[in-house]
Short mmCIF file of C-alpha atoms and ligand atoms in Angstrom, two decimals:
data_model
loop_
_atom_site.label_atom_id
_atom_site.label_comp_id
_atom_site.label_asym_id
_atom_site.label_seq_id
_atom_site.Cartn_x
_atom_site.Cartn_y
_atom_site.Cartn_z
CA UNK C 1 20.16 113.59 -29.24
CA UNK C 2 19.55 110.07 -28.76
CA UNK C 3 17.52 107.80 -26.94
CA UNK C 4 20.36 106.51 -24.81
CA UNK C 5 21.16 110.19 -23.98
CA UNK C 6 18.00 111.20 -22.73
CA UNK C 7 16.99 107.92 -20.78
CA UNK C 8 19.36 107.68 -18.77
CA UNK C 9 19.97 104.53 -16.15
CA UNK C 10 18.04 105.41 -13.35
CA UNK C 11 17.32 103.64 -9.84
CA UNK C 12 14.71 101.42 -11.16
CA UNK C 13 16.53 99.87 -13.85
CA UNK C 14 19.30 99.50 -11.28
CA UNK C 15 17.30 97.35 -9.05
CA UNK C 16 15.13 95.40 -11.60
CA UNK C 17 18.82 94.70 -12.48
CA UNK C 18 19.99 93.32 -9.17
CA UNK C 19 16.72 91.18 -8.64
CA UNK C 20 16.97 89.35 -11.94
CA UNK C 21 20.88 88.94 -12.64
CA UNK C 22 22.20 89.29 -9.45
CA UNK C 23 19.78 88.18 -7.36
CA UNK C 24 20.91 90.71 -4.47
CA UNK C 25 17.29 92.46 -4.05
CA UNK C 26 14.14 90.42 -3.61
CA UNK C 27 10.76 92.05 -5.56
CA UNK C 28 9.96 93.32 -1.96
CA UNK C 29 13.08 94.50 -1.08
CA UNK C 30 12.98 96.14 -4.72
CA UNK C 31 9.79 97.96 -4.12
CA UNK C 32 10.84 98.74 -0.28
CA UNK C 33 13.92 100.73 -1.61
CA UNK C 34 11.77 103.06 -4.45
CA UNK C 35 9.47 103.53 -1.67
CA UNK C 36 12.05 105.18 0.65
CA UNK C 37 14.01 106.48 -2.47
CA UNK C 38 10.55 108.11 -3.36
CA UNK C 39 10.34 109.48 1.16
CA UNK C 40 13.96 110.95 0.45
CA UNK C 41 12.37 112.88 -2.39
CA UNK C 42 9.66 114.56 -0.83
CA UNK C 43 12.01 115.06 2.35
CA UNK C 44 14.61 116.79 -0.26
CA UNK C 45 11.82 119.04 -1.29
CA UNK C 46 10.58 119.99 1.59
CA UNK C 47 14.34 120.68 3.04
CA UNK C 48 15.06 122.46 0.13
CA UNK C 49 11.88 125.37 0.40
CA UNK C 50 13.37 126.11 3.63
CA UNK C 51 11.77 129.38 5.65
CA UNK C 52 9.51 129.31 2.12
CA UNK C 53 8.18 126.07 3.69
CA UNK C 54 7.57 127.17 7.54
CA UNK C 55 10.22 123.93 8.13
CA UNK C 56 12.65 125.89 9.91
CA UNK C 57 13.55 125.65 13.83
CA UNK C 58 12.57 123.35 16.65
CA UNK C 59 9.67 122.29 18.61
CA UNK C 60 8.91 121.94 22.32
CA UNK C 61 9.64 118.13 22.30
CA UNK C 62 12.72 116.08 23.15
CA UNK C 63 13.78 112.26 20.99
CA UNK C 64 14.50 109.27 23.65
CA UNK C 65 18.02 110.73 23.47
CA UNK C 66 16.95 113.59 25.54
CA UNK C 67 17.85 115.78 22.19
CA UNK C 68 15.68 118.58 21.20
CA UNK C 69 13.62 117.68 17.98
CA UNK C 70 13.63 120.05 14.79
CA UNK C 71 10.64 120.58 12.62
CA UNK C 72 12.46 118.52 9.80
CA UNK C 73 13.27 115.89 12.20
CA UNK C 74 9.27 114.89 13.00
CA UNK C 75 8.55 115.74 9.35
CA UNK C 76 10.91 113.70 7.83
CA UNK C 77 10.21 111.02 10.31
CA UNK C 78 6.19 111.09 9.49
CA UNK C 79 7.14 111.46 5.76
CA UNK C 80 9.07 108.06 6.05
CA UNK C 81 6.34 106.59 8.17
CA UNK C 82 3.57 107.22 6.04
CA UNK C 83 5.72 106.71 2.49
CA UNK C 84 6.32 102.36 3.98
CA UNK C 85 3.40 101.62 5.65
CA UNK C 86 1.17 100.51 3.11
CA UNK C 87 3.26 99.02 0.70
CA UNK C 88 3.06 95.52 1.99
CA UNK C 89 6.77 94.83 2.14
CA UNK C 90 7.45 95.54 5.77
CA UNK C 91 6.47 93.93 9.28
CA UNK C 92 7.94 97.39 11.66
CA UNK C 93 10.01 99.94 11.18
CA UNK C 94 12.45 101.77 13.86
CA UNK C 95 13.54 105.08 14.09
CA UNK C 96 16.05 107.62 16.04
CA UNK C 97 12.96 109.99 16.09
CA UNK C 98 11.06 107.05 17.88
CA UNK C 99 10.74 105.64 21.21
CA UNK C 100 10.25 102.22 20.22
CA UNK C 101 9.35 100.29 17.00
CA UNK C 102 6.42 100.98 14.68
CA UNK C 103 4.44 98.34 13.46
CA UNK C 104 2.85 98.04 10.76
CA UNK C 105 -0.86 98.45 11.65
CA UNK C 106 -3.24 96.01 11.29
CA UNK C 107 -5.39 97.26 8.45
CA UNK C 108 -2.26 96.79 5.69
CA UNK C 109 -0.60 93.52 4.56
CA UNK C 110 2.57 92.64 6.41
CA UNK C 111 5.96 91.92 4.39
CA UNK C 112 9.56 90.11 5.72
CA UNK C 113 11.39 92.82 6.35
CA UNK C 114 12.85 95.66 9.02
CA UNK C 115 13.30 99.01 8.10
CA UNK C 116 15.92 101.30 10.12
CA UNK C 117 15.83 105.23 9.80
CA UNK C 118 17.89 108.35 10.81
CA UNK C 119 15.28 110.29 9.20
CA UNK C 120 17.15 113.18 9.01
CA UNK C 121 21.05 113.34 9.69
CA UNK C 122 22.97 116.75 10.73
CA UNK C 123 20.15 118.39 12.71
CA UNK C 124 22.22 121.12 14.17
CA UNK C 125 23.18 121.85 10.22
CA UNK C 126 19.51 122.74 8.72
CA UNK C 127 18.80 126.58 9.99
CA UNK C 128 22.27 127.31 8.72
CA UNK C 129 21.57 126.13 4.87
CA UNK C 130 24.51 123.13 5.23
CA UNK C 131 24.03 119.86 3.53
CA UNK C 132 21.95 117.21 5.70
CA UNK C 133 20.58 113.25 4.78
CA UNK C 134 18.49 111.15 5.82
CA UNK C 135 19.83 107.52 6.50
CA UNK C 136 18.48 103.93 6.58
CA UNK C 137 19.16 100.03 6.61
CA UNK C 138 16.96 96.98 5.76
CA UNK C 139 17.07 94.11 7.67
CA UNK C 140 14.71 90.31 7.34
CA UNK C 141 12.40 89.71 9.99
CA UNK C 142 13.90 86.22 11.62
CA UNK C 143 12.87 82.96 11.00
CA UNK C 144 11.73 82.31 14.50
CA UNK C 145 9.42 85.84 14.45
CA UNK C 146 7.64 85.57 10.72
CA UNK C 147 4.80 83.92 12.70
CA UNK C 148 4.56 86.53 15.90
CA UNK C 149 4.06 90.18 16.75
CA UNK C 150 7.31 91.63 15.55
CA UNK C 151 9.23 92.95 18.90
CA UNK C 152 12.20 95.34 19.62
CA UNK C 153 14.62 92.14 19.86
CA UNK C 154 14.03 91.30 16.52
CA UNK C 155 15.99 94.54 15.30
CA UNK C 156 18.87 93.42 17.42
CA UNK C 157 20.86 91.86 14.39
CA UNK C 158 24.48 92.31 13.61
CA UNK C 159 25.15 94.90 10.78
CA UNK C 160 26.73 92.01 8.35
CA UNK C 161 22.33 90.87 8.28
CA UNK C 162 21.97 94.22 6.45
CA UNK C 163 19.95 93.72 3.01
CA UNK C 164 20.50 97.00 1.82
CA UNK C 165 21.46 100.61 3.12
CA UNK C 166 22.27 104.31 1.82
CA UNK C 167 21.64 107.31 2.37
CA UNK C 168 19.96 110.58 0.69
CA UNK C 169 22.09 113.85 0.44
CA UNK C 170 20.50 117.50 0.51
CA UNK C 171 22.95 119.02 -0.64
CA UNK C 172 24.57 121.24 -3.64
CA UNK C 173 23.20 117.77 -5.39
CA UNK C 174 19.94 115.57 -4.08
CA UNK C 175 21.83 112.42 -4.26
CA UNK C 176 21.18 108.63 -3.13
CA UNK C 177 23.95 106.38 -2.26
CA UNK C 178 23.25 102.78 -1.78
CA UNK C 179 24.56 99.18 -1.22
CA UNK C 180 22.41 96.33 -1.97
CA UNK C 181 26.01 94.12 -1.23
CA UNK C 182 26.65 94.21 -4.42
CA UNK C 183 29.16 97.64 -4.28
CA UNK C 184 27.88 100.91 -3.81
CA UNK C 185 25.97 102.77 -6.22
CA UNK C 186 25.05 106.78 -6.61
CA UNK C 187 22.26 108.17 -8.27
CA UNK C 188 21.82 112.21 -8.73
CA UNK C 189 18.10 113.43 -8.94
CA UNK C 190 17.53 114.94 -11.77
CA UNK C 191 14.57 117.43 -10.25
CA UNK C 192 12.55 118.06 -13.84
CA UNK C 193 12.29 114.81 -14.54
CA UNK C 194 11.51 113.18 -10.63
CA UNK C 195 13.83 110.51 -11.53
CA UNK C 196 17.25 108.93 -9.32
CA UNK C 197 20.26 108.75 -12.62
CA UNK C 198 22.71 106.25 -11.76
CA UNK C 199 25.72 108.59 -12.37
CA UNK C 200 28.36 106.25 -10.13
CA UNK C 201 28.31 102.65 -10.87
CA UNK C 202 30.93 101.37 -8.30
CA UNK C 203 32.30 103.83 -5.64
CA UNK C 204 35.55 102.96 -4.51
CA UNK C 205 37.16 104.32 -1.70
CA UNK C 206 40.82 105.26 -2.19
CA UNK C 207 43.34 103.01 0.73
CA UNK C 208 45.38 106.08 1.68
CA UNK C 209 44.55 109.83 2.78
CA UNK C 210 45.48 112.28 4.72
CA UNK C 211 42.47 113.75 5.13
CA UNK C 212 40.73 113.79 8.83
CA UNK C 213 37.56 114.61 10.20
CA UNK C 214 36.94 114.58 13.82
CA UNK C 215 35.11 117.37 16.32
CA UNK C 216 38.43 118.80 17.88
CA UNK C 217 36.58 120.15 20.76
CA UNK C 218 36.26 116.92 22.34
CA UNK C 219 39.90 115.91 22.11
CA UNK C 220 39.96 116.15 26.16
CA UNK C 221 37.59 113.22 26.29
CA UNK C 222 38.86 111.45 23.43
CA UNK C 223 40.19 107.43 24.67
CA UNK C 224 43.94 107.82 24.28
CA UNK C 225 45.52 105.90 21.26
CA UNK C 226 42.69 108.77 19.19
CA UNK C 227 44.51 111.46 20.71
CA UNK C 228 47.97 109.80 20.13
CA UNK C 229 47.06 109.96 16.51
CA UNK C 230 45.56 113.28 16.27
CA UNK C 231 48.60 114.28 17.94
CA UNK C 232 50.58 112.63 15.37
CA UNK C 233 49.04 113.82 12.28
CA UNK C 234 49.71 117.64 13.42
CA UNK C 235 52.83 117.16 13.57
CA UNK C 236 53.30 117.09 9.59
CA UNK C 237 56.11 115.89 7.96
CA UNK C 238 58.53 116.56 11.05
CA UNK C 239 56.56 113.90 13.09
CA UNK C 240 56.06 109.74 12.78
CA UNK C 241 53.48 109.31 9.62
CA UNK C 242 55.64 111.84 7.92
CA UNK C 243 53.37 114.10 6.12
CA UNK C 244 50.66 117.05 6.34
CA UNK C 245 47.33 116.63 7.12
CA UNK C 246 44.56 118.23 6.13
CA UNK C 247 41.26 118.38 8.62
CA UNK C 248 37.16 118.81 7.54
CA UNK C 249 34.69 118.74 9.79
CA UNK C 250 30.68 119.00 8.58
CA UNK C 251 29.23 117.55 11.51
CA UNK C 252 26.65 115.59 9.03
CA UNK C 253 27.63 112.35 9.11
CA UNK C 254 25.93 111.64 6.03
CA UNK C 255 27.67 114.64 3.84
CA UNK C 256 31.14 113.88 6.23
CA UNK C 257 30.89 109.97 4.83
CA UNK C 258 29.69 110.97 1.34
CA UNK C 259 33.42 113.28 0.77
CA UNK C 260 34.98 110.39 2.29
CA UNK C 261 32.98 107.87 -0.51
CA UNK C 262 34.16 110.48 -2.65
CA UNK C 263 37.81 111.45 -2.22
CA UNK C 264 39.04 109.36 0.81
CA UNK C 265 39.35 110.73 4.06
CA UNK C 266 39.02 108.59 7.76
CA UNK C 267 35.64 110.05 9.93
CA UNK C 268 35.66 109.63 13.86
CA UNK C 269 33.28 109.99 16.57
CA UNK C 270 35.67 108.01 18.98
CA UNK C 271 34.49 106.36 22.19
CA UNK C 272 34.17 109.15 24.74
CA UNK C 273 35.78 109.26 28.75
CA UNK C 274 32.88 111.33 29.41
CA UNK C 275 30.19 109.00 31.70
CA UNK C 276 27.46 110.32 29.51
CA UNK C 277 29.16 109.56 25.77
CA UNK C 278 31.13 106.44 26.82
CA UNK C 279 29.87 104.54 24.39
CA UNK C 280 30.36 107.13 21.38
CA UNK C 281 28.08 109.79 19.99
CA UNK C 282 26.56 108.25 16.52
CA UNK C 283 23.73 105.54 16.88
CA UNK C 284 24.76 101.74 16.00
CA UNK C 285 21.59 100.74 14.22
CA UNK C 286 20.60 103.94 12.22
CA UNK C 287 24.17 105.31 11.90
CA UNK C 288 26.70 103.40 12.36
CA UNK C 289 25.67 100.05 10.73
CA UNK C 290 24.40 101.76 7.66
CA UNK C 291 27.44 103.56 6.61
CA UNK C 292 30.07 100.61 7.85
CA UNK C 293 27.91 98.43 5.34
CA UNK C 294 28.59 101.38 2.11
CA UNK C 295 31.75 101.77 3.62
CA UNK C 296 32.98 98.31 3.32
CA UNK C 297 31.07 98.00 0.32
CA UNK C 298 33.54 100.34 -1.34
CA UNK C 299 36.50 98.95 -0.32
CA UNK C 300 36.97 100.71 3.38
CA UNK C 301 36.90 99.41 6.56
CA UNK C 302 35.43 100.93 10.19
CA UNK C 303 35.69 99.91 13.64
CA UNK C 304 34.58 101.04 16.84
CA UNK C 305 38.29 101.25 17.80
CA UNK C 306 39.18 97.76 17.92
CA UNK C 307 36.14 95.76 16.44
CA UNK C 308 34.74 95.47 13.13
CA UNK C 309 31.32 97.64 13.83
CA UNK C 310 29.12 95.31 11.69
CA UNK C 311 30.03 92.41 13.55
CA UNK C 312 29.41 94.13 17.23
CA UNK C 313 25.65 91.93 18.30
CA UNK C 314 23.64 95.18 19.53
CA UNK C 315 21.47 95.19 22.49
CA UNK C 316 19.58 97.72 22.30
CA UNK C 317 17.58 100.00 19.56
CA UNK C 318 19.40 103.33 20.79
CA UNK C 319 22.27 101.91 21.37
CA UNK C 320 25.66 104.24 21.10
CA UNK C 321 28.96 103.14 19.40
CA UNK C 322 32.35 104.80 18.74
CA UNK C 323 32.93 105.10 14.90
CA UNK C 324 36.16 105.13 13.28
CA UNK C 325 35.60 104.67 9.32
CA UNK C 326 36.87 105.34 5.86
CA UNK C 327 40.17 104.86 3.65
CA UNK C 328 41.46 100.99 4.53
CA UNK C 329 45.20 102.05 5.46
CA UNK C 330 44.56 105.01 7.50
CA UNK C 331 41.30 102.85 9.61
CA UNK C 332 44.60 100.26 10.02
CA UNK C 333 46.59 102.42 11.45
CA UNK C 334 44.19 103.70 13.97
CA UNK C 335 43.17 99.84 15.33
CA UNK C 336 46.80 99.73 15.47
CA UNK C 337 47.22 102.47 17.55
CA UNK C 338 44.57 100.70 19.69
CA UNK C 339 46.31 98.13 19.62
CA UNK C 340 49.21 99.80 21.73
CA UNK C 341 46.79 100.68 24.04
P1 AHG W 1 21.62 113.82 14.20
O1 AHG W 1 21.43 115.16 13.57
O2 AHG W 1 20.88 112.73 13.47
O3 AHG W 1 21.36 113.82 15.67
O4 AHG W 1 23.14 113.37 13.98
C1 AHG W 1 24.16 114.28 14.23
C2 AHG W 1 25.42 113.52 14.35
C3 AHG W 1 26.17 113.30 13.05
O5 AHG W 1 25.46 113.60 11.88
C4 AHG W 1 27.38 114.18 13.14
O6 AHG W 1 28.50 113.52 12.65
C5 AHG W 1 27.53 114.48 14.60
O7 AHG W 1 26.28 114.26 15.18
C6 AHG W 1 27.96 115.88 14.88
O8 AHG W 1 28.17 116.01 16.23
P2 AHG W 1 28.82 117.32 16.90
O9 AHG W 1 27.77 118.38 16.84
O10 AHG W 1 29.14 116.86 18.29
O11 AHG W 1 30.05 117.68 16.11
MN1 MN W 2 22.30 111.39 12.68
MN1 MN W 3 18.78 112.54 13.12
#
């Protein structure tokens, strides 16, 4: 047993790391990240007691999507709230859970910098004991509002601003994966010690698959070229990309993206004919954004269909997108297909 065995690189060293040698991370930014590292923690313990914990179900109340809230979703979002207010590295932070933006009150130093949460990701997934996450981005408060009351507009920044994202994982594994744009990195939490091991360095996403995942249900409102391709990749070897697909379908995002960081695969919530889900399902700023930043990070590429996501300019907090993301080739091929109309 040595040393070196036993401490192990862990999310702290990682970041002390990118602030001095790399200079991706500011100290605030730094301190920011342990603090919601530290939030995914307590929200991974809390998911993981289960009925043991009374956090089971749903409540009475409804999210600005009109979406019935769980019991983990309010908790998680409160845990976050409470875990970043104080630490004096944020000016407001934003949530799905959330009508509008929470500032930070009064009483507590103010910091440079946005923070962006889908406090907990795969709702429908937590009664049922399947993996769930909890996913955020960082933005910097803009020049022109360091001096002001921070407002809604100043969330309303391209995904290529992005400081840092992740996400946490409640799964099989508590994991973190994050991007500081510097690659993306994967820590496991090792639960006797409290402590985030870097156990991936640099994620890369393989170019090719053939590997979907994509809610079939909806293929009747799916925007044509995605049905053209679903069509095409059932037809196996016999039809035009020539070989066998295979489908998964976790409706988690997070645990969805986290096989595709993993082994490859291409994700899709497409754009929707439906007047209520034209725009897409998945939220730009807490979903979409986040994991197009990790995603690109590791070598992938997603789209809404036709545009790179983290250059779309949003304009509003809630705002809905159609997400097409993972393995480079296979993302391609899909624009492509949009392409052809
Ligand atoms: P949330 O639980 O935060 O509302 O997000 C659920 C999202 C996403 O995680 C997942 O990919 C998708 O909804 C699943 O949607 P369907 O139930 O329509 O398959
Ligand atoms: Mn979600
Ligand atoms: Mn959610």
């Amino acid at each position: 047993l040595t040393s070196e065995s036993v401490l192990k690189k862990n999310l702290t060293q990682y970041l002390v790391e990118q602030q001095r040698q790399k200079k991706t991370v500011t100290a605030d930014v730094r301190l920011l990240l342990e603090t919601v590292a530290r939030a995914c923690k307590a929200i991974g313990h809390a998911v993981s007691k289960g009925a043991l914990g009374g956090v089971l179900g749903s409540l009475d109340s409804e999210n600005v999507q009109g979406e019935v809230q769980k019991k983990l979703d309010v908790l998680s979002n409160e845990i976050l709230l409470e875990a970043n207010e104080w630490g004096g590295n944020l000016a407001a932070m934003a949530s799905e859970e959330m009508d509008t933006l929470h500032r930070i009150p009064d009483y507590y130093p103010k910091g440079e910098n946005l923070l962006l949460f889908d406090p907990l990701d795969g709702s429908s997934n937590i009664d049922v004991n399947v993996s769930i996450g909890t996913i955020f981005s960082v933005l910097s408060v803009p020049p022109e509002a360091r001096d002001r009351v921070i407002e809604e507009q100043d969330f309303l920044q391209p995904g290529v601003r992005q400081v840092a994202a992740g996400y946490a994982i409640y799964g099989p594994q508590t994991m973190l994966v994050l991007t500081v744009g510097d690659g993306v990195a994967a820590f496991t939490l090792d639960k006797e010690m409290g402590s985030w091991v870097l156990t991936t360095e640099r994620i890369t996403i393989p170019e090719d698959t053939s590997e979907f995942a994509i809610n079939m249900s909806n293929m009747r409102h799916w925007e044509a070229p995605v049905k053209r391709y679903i069509d095409d990749c059932l037809a196996g070897p016999e039809g035009p990309l020539g070989k066998n697909y295979n489908m998964r379908w976790i409706a988690s995002m997070v645990a969805d993206v986290h096989r595709i960081l993993t082994r490859g695969g291409i994700f899709m919530y497409p754009r929707d004919a439906r007047a209520s889900g034209r725009k897409g399902k998945l939220r730009l700023m807490y979903e979409a954004n986040p994991m197009s930043f990790l995603v690109e990070q590791a070598g992938g590429m997603s789209i809404d269909g036709t545009q790179r996501i983290l250059d779309v300019q949003p304009t509003e907090l809630h705002q809905r997108i159609g997400v097409i993301l993972g393995s480079r080739n296979e993302v391609e091929r899909v624009r492509q297909y949009h392409e052809q109309g």
